[in-house]
Short mmCIF file of C-alpha atoms and ligand atoms in Angstrom, two decimals:
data_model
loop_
_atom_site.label_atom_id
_atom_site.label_comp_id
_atom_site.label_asym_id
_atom_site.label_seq_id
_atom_site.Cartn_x
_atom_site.Cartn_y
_atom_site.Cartn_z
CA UNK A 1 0.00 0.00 0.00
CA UNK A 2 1.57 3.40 -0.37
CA UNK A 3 1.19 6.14 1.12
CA UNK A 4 -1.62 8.38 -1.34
CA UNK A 5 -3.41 5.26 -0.57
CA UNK A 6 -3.63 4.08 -3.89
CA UNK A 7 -2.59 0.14 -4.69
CA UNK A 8 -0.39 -0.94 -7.43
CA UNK A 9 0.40 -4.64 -7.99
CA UNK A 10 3.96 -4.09 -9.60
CA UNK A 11 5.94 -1.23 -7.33
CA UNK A 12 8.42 -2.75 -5.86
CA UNK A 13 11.33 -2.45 -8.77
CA UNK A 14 10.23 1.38 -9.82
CA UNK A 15 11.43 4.79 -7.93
CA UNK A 16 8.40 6.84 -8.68
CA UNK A 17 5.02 6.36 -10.07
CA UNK A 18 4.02 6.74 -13.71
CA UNK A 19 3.70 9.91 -15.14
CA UNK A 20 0.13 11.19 -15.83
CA UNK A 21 0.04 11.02 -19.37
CA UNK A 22 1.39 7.32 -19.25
CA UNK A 23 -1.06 6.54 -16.18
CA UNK A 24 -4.21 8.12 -18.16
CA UNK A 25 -3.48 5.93 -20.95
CA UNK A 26 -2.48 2.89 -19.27
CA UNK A 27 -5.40 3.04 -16.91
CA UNK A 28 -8.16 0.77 -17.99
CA UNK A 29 -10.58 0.78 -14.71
CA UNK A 30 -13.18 3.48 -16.77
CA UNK A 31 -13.71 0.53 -18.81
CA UNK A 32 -12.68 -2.71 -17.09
CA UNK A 33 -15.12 -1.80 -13.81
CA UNK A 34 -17.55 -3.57 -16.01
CA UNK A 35 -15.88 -7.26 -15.89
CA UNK A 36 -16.57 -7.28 -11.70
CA UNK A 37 -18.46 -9.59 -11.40
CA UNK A 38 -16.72 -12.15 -13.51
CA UNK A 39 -13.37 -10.71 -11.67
CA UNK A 40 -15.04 -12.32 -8.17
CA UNK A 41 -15.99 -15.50 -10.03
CA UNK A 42 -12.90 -15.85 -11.24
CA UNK A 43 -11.32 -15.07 -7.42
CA UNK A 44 -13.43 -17.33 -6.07
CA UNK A 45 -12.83 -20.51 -7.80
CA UNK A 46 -8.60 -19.68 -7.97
CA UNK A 47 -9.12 -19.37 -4.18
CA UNK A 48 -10.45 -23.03 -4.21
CA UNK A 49 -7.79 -24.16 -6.66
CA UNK A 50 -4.63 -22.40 -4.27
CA UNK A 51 -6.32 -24.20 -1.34
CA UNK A 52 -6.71 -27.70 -2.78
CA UNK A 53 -2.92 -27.10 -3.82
CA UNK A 54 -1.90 -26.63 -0.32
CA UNK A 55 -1.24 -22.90 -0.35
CA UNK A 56 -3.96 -21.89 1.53
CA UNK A 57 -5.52 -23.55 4.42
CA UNK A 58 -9.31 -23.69 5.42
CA UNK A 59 -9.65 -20.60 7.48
CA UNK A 60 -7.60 -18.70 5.39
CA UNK A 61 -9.49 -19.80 2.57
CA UNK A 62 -12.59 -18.63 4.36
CA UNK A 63 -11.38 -15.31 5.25
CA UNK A 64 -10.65 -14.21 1.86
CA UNK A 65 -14.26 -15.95 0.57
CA UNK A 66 -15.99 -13.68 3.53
CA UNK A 67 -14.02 -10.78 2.15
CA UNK A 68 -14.80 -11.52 -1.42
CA UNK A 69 -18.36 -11.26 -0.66
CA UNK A 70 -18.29 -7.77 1.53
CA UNK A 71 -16.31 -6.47 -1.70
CA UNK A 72 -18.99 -7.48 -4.18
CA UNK A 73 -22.02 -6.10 -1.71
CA UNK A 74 -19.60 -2.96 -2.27
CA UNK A 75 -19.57 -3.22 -5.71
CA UNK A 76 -23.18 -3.83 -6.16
CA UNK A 77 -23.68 -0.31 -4.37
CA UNK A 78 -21.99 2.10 -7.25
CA UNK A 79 -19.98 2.42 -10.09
CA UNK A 80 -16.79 2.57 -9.20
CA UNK A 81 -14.94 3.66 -12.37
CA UNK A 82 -13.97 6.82 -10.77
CA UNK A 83 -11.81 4.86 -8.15
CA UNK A 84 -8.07 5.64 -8.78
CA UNK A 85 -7.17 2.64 -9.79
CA UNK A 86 -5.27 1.10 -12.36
CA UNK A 87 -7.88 -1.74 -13.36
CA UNK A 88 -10.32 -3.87 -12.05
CA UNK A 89 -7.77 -6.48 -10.41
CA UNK A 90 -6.20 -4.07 -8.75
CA UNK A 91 -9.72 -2.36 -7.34
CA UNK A 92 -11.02 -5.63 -6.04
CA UNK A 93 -7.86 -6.45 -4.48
CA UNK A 94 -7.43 -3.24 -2.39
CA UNK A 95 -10.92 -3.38 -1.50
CA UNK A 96 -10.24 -7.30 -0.65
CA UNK A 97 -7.43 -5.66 1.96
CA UNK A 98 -9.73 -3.10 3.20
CA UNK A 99 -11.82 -6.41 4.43
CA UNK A 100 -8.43 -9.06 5.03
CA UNK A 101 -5.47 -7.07 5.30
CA UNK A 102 -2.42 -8.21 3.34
CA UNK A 103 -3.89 -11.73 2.68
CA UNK A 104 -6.10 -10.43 0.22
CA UNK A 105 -2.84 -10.37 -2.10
CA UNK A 106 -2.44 -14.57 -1.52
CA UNK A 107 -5.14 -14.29 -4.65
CA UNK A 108 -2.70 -13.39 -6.42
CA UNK A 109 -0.31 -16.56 -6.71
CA UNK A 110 0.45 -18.66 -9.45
CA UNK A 111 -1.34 -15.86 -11.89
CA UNK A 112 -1.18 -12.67 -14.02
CA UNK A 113 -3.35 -10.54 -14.87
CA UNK A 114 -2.95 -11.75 -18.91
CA UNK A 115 -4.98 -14.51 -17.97
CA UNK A 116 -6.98 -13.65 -15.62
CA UNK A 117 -8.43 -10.38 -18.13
CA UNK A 118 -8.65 -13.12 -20.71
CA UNK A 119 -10.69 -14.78 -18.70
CA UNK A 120 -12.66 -12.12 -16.84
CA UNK A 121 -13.21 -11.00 -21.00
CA UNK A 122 -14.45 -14.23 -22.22
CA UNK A 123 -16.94 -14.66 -19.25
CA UNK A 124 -18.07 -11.24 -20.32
CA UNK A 125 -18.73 -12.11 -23.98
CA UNK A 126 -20.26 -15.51 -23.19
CA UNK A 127 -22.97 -13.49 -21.47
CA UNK A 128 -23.32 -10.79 -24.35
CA UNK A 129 -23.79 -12.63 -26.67
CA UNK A 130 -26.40 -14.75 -24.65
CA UNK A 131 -28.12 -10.98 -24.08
CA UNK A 132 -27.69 -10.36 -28.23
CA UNK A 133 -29.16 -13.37 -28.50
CA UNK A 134 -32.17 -12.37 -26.53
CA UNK A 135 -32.70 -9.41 -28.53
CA UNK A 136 -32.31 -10.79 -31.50
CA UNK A 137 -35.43 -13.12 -30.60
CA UNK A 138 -37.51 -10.33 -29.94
CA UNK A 139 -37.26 -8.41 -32.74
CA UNK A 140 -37.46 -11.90 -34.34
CA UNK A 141 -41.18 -12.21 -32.61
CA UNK A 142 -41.99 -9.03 -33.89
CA UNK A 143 -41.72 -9.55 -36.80
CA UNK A 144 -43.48 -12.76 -37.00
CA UNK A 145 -46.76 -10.45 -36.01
CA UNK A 146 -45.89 -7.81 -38.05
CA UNK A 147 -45.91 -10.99 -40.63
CA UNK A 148 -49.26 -12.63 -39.86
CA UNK A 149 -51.04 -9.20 -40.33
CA UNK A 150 -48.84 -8.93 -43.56
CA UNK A 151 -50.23 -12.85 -44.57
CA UNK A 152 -52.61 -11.98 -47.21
CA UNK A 153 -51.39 -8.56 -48.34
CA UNK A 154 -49.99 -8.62 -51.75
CA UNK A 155 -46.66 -6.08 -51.79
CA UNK A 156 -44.24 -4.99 -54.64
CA UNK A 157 -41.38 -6.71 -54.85
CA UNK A 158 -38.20 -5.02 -56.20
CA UNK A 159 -35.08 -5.74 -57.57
CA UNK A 160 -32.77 -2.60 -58.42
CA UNK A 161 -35.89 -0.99 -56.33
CA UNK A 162 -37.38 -0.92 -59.25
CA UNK A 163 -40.92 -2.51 -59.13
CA UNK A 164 -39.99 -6.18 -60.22
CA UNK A 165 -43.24 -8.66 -59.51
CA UNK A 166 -45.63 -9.05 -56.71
CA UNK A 167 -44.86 -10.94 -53.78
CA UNK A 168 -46.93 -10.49 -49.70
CA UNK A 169 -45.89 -8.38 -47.16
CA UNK A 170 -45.65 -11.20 -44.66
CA UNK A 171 -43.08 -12.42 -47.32
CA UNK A 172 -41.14 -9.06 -47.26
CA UNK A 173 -40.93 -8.83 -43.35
CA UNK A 174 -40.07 -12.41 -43.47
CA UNK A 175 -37.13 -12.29 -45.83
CA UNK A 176 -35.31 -9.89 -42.65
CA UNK A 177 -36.01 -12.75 -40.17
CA UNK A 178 -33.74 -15.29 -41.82
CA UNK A 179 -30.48 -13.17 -41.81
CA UNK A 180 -31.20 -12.71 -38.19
CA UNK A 181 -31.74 -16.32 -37.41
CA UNK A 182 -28.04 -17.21 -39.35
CA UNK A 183 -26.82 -14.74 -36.98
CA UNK A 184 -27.92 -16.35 -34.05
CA UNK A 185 -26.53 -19.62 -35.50
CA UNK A 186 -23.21 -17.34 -36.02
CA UNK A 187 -22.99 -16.60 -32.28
CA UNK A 188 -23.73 -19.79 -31.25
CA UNK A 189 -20.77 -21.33 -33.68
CA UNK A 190 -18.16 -18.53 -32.07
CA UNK A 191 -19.75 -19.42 -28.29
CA UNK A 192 -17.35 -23.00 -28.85
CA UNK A 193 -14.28 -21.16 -29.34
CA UNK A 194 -15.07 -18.39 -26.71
CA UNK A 195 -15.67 -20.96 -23.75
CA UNK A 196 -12.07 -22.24 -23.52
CA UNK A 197 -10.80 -21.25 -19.81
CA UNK A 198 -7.25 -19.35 -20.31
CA UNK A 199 -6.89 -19.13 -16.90
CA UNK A 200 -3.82 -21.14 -15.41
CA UNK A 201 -1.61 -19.88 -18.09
CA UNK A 202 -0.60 -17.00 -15.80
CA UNK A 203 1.53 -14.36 -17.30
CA UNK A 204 2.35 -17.13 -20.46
CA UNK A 205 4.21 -19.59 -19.84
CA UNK A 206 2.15 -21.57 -16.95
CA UNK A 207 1.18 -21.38 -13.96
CA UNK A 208 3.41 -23.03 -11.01
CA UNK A 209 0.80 -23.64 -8.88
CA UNK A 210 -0.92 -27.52 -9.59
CA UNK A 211 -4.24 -25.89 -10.22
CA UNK A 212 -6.92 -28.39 -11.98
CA UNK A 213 -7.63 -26.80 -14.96
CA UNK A 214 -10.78 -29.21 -16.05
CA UNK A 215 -12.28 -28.65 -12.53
CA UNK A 216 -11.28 -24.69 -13.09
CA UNK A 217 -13.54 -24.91 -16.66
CA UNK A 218 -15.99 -26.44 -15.33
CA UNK A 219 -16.66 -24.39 -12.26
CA UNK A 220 -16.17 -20.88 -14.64
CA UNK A 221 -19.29 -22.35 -17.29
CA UNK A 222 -16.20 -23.12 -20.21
CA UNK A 223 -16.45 -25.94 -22.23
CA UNK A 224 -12.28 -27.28 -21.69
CA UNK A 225 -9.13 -25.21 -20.70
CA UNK A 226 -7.48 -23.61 -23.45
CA UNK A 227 -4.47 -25.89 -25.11
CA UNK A 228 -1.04 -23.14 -25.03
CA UNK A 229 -0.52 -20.66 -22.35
CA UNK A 230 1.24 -18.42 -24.67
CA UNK A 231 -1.93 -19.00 -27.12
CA UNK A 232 -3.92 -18.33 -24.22
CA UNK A 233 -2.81 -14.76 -23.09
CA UNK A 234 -1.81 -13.69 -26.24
CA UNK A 235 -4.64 -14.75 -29.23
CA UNK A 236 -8.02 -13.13 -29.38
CA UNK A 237 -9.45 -14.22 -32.79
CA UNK A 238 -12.19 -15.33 -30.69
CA UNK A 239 -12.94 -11.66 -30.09
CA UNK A 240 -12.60 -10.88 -33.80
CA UNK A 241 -15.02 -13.68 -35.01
CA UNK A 242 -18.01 -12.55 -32.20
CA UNK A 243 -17.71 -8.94 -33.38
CA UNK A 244 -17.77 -10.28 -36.65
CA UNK A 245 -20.79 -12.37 -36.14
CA UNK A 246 -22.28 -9.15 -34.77
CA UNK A 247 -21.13 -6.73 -37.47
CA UNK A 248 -22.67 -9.11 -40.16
CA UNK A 249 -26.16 -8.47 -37.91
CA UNK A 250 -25.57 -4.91 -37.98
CA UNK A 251 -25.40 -5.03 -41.54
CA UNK A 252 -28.17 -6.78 -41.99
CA UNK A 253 -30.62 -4.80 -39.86
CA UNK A 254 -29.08 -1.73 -42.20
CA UNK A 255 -30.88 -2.95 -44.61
CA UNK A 256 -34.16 -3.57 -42.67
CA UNK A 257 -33.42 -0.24 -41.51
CA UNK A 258 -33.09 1.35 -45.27
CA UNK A 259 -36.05 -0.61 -46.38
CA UNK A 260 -38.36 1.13 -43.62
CA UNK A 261 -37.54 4.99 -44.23
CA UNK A 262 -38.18 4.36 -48.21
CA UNK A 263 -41.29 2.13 -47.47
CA UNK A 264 -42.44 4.65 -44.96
CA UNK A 265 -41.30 7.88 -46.95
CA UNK A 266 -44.70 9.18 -49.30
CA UNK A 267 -43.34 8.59 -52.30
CA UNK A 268 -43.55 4.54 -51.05
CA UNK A 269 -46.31 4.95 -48.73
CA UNK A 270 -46.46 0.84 -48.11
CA UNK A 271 -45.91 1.18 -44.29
CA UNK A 272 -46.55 3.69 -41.44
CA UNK A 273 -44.22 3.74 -38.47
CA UNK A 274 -45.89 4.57 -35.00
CA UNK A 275 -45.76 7.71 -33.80
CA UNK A 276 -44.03 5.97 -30.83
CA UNK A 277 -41.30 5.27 -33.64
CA UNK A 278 -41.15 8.42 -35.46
CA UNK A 279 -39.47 11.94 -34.78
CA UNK A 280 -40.83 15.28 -35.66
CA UNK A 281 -38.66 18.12 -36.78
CA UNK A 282 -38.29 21.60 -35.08
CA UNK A 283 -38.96 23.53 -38.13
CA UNK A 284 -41.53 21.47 -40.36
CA UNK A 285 -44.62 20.78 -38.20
CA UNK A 286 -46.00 18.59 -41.21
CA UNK A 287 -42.18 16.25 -40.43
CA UNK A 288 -42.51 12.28 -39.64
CA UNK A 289 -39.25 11.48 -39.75
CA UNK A 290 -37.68 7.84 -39.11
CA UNK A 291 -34.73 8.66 -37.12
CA UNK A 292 -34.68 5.30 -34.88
CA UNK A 293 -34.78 3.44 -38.53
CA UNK A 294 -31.90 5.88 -40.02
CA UNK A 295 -29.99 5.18 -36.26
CA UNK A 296 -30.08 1.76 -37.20
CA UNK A 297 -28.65 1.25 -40.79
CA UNK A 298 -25.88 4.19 -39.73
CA UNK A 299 -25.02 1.75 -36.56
CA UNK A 300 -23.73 -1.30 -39.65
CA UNK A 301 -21.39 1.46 -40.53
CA UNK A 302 -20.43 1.99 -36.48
CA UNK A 303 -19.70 -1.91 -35.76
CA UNK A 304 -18.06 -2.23 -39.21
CA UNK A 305 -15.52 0.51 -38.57
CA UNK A 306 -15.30 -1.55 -34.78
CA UNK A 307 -14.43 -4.54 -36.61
CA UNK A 308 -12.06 -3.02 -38.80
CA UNK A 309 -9.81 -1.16 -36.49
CA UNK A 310 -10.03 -4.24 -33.85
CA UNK A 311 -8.64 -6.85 -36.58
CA UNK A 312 -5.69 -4.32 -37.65
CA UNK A 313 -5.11 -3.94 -34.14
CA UNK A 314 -4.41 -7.73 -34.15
CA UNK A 315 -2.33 -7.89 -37.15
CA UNK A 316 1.65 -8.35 -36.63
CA UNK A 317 1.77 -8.61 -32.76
CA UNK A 318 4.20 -10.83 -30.91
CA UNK A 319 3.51 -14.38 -29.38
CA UNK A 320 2.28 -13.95 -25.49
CA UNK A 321 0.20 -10.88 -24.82
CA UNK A 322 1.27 -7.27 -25.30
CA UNK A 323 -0.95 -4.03 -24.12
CA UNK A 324 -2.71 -3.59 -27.39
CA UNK A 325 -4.84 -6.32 -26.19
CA UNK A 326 -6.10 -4.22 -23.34
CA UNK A 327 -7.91 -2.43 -26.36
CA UNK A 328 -10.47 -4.81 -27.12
CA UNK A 329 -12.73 -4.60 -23.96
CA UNK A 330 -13.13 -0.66 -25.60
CA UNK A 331 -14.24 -2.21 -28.99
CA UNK A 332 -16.63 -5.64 -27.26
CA UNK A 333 -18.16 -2.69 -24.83
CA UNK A 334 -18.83 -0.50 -27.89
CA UNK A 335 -20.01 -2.54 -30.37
CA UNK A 336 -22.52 -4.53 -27.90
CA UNK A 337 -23.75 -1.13 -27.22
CA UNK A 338 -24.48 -0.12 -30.69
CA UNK A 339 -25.66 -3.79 -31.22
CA UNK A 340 -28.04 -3.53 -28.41
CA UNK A 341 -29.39 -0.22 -29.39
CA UNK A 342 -30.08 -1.32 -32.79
CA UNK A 343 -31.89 -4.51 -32.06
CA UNK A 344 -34.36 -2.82 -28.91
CA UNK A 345 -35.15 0.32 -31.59
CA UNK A 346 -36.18 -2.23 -34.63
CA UNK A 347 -38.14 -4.56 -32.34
CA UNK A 348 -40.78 -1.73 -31.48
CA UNK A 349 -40.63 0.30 -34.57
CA UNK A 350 -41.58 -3.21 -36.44
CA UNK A 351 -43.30 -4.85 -33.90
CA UNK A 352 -45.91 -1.22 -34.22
CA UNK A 353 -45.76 -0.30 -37.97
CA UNK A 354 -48.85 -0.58 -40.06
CA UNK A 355 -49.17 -1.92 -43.58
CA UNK A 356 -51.11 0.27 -45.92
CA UNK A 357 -53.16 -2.52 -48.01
CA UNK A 358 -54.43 0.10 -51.02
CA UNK A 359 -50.86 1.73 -51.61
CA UNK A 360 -49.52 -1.91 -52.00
CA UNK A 361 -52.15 -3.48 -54.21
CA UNK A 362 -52.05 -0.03 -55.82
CA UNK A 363 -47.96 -0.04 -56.29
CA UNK A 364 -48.84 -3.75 -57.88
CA UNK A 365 -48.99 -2.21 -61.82
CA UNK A 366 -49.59 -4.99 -64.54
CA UNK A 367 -46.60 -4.35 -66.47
CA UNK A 368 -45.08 -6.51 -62.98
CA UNK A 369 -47.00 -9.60 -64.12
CA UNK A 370 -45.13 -9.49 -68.07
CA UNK A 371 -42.83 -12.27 -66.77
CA UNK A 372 -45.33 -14.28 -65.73
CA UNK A 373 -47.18 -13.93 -69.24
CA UNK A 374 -44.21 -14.32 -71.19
CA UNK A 375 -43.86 -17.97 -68.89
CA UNK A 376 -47.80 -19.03 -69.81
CA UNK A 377 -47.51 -18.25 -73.14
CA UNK A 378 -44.13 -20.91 -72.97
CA UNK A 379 -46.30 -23.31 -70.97
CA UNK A 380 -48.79 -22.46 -73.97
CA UNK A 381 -45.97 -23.84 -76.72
CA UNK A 382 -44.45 -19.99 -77.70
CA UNK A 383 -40.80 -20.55 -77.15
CA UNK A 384 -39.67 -18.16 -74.26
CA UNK A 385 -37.64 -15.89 -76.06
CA UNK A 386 -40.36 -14.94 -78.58
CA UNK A 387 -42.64 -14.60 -75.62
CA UNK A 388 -40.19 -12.60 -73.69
CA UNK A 389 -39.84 -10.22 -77.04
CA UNK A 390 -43.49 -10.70 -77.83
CA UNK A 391 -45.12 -9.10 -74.50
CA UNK A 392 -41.65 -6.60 -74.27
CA UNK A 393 -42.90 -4.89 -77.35
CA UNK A 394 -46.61 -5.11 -75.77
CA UNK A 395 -45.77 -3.35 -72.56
CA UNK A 396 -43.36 -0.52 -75.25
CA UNK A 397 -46.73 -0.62 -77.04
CA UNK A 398 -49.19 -0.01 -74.13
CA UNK A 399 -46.80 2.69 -72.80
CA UNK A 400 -46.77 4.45 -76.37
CA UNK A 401 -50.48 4.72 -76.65
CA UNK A 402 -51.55 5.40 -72.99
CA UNK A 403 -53.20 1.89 -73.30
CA UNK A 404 -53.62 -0.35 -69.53
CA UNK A 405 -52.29 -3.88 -70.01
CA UNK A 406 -54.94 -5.76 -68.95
CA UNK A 407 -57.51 -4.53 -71.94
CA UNK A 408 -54.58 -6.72 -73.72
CA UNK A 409 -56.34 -9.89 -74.05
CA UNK A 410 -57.05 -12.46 -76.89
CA UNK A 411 -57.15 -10.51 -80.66
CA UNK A 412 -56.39 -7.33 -78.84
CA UNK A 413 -52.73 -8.76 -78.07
CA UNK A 414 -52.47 -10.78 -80.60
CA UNK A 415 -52.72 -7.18 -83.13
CA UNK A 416 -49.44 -6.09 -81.27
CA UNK A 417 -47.76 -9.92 -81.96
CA UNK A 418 -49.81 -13.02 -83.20
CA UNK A 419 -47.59 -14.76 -80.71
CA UNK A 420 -49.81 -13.13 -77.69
CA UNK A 421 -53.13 -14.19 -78.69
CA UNK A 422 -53.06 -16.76 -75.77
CA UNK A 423 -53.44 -14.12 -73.56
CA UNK A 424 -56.73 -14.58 -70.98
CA UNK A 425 -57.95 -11.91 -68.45
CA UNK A 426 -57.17 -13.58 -65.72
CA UNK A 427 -53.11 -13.58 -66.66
CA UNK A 428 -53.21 -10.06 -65.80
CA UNK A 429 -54.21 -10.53 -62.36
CA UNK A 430 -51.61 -10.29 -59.25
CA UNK A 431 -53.39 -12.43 -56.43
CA UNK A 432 -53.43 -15.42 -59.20
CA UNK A 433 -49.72 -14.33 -59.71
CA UNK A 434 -49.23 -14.48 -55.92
CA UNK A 435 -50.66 -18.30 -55.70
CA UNK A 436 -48.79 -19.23 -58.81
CA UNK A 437 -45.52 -19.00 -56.25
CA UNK A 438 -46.38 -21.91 -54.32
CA UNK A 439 -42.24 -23.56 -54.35
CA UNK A 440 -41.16 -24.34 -50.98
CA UNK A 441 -39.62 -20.56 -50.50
CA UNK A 442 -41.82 -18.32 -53.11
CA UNK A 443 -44.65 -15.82 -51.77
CA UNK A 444 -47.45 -17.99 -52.42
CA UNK A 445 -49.76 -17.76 -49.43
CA UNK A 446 -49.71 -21.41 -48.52
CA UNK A 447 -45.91 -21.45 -48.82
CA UNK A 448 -45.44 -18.14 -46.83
CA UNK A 449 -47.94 -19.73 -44.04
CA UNK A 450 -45.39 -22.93 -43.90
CA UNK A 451 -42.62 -20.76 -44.10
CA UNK A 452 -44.12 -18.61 -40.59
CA UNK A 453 -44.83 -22.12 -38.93
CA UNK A 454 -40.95 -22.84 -39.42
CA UNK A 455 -40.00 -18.95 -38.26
CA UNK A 456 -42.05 -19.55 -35.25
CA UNK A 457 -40.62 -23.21 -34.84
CA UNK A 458 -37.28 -21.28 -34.36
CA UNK A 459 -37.96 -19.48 -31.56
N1 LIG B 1 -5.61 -4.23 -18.16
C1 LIG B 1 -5.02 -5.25 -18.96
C2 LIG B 1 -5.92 -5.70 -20.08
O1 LIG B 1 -7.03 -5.35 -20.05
C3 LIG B 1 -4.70 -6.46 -18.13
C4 LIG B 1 -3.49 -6.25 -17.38
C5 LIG B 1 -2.31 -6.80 -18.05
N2 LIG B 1 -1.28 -5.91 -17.71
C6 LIG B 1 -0.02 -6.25 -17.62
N3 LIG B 1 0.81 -5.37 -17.28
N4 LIG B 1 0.40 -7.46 -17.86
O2 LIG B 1 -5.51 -6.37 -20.99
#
């Protein structure tokens, strides 16, 4: 302890302290605070371990357990990033002094803080992406409601977002569940290589205390102790593949994001976003503005530029660990954040928006159903690419001379190409388009209703 009653676990071989601008930088409590409570897990069962290895006995075992717990009512009571310390080791082990005296520091053999951080990190993760996860289910059930009033609604579909052919809305809100539930399949693929227990590698090389490193997993919720001690402290790819798996989310609710301020802008007009959901603006009193949607696609650009800087952090650093590391508790911290943010907003601005019926059958023009003509008049013996000329030059033709497409039927068609007199009344009609799409994915009602059961089947 010295004597501005601040602790430092390394003072013994250095004449001063650091200087200010090497302390502010080095100091990583403002972030670390947050890994407390896996910091007393991880306490806790290395107290066992030291006391099964001889190098505690019973009582004093006991001592430091009692302590351990006064410290975490302590830490339950505030915040305590503003405490001076250097991280969160060195905070619970003062406070663990406060409550023991110089015992407290017995925690302290046989380890470093390279593993235990790696540990403390990896506890962290396992239970962020368990609270992604979460979230990621209930904007999932949101949109499976937002889908059943969608069931029957027929939408434009778009490719270039240009009006392409008519599919459902349920089939649109839908087609953003599946990138969500790879995502969660993502996570859960990354949780393997996440839960292996680095502690026991100490500062790199191995610890010298005959700790049980199975028992050690096992009691911390990992799957098996990690295989190198060097490897242990020193590799965080594991890191880099979680913030991946939650980058590639972010990117795909960008999308859902960008799809709800054009649906929802006038010009669109196929959804309305609760007012609960929407922003006004401090000039235009008319404004309805989609700011938690716009939030969200910006945040793929926010965990992209995360993911980015953390792998070139990585790149080129020595075996065994090195500072830099420190680093990546800023970017997991971060990028759950945005994550987080993103998911919550989505799940109530989609889990409240409101189709508008007329504006979609309305945006569903007949020119969108000239595939689908061009394909029955194949099925009808017309090779395909006569068809696909044949009804081109009808919809030029329509445009031309102000005509609709459906009065195109029969001899009417078949003036504009003989190869269109096929053409019945009914070809021009979108629900009949709609049921024609009844493969195992398409937007045929009966195949979007199997398609739901299986959405809801994932949950
Ligand atoms: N605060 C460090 C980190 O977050 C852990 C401490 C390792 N420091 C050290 N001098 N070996 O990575």
């Amino acid at each position: 302890m010295e004597s501005d009653d601040t602790l430092r676990l390394w003072g013994g071989r250095f004449g001063g302290g650091p200087a200010p601008e090497l302390d502010r930088i080095n100091r990583s409590l403002p972030l670390d605070w947050r890994l407390w409570p896996y910091e007393l897990a991880v306490d806790r069962a290395w107290i066992e371990e030291l006391t099964e290895a001889g190098l505690l006995d019973a009582a004093a075992r006991d001592r430091i357990l009692a302590g351990l717990d006064r410290v975490e009512r302590r830490l339950e009571s505030g915040v305590p990033a503003e405490e001076p310390d250097e991280d969160i080791h060195t905070l619970v082990e003062r406070w663990l002094a406060d409550e023991v005296g110089d015992e407290a520091s017995q925690v302290r053999i046989g380890r470093s803080r390279n593993d235990v951080v790696a540990t403390d990190t990896r506890l962290w993760t396992l239970d962020a992406c368990r609270r992604i996860d979460g979230s990621i289910r209930e904007l999932q059930s949101a949109m499976i409601s937002t889908a059943e009033a969608g069931m029957d609604m027929a939408f434009p579909a778009y490719t270039h977002l240009q009006r392409a052919q008519p599919t459902s809305a349920a089939h649109w809100m839908l087609s953003h569940f599946w990138p969500l539930d790879r995502g969660r399949g993502r996570l859960s693929d990354a949780r393997a290589r996440v839960a292996r227990l680095p502690l026991g590698a100490a500062a790199g090389t191995g610890s010298t205390v005959e700790v049980d490193p199975d028992r050690l997993a096992r009691k911390l919720g990992f799957d098996r102790p990690c295989e190198n001690s060097l490897d242990a402290v020193g590799s965080r790819d594991w890191v880099s593949e979680v913030l991946f798996a939650w980058t590639q989310l972010a990117n795909d609710l960008s999308r859902l994001a960008e799809d709800l301020v054009v649906y929802a802008s006038a010009e669109f007009g196929l959804i309305r976003l609760d007012d609960a959901y929407s922003t006004g603006s401090s000039l235009m009193p008319q404004k309805r503005n989609p700011d938690g949607a716009e939030l969200a696609r910006a945040r793929g650009a926010t965990l992209l530029g995360l993911l980015a800087g953390y792998l070139a952090s990585l790149k080129g650093l020595p075996t065994g660990y090195s500072k830099d590391l420190q680093e990546d508790k800023r970017t997991l911290f971060a990028a759950e954040e945005a994550l987080a943010e993103t998911l919550a907003v989505l799940a109530g601005t989609i889990g409240t928006l409101s189709f508008d019926a007329e504006r979609a059958a309305g945006a569903l023009t007949p020119d969108m159903l000239a595939a689908d003509v061009a394909e029955r008049l194949a099925a009808e013996g017309v090779p395909f690419r006569l068809a696909h000329e044949a009804v081109g030059r009808l919809v030029r033709h329509a445009e031309e001379t102000g005509q609709v497409l459906q009065d195109f039927t029969g001899p009417d068609a078949a003036a504009v190409d003989p190869h269109l007199s096929a053409i019945r009344p009914e070809w021009w009609d979108a629900r009949a388009a709609l049921d024609r799409r009844s493969v195992g994915c398409g937007s045929a009602p009966d195949a979007v209703r199997r398609q739901l059961e299986e959405a809801r089947s994932r949950l």
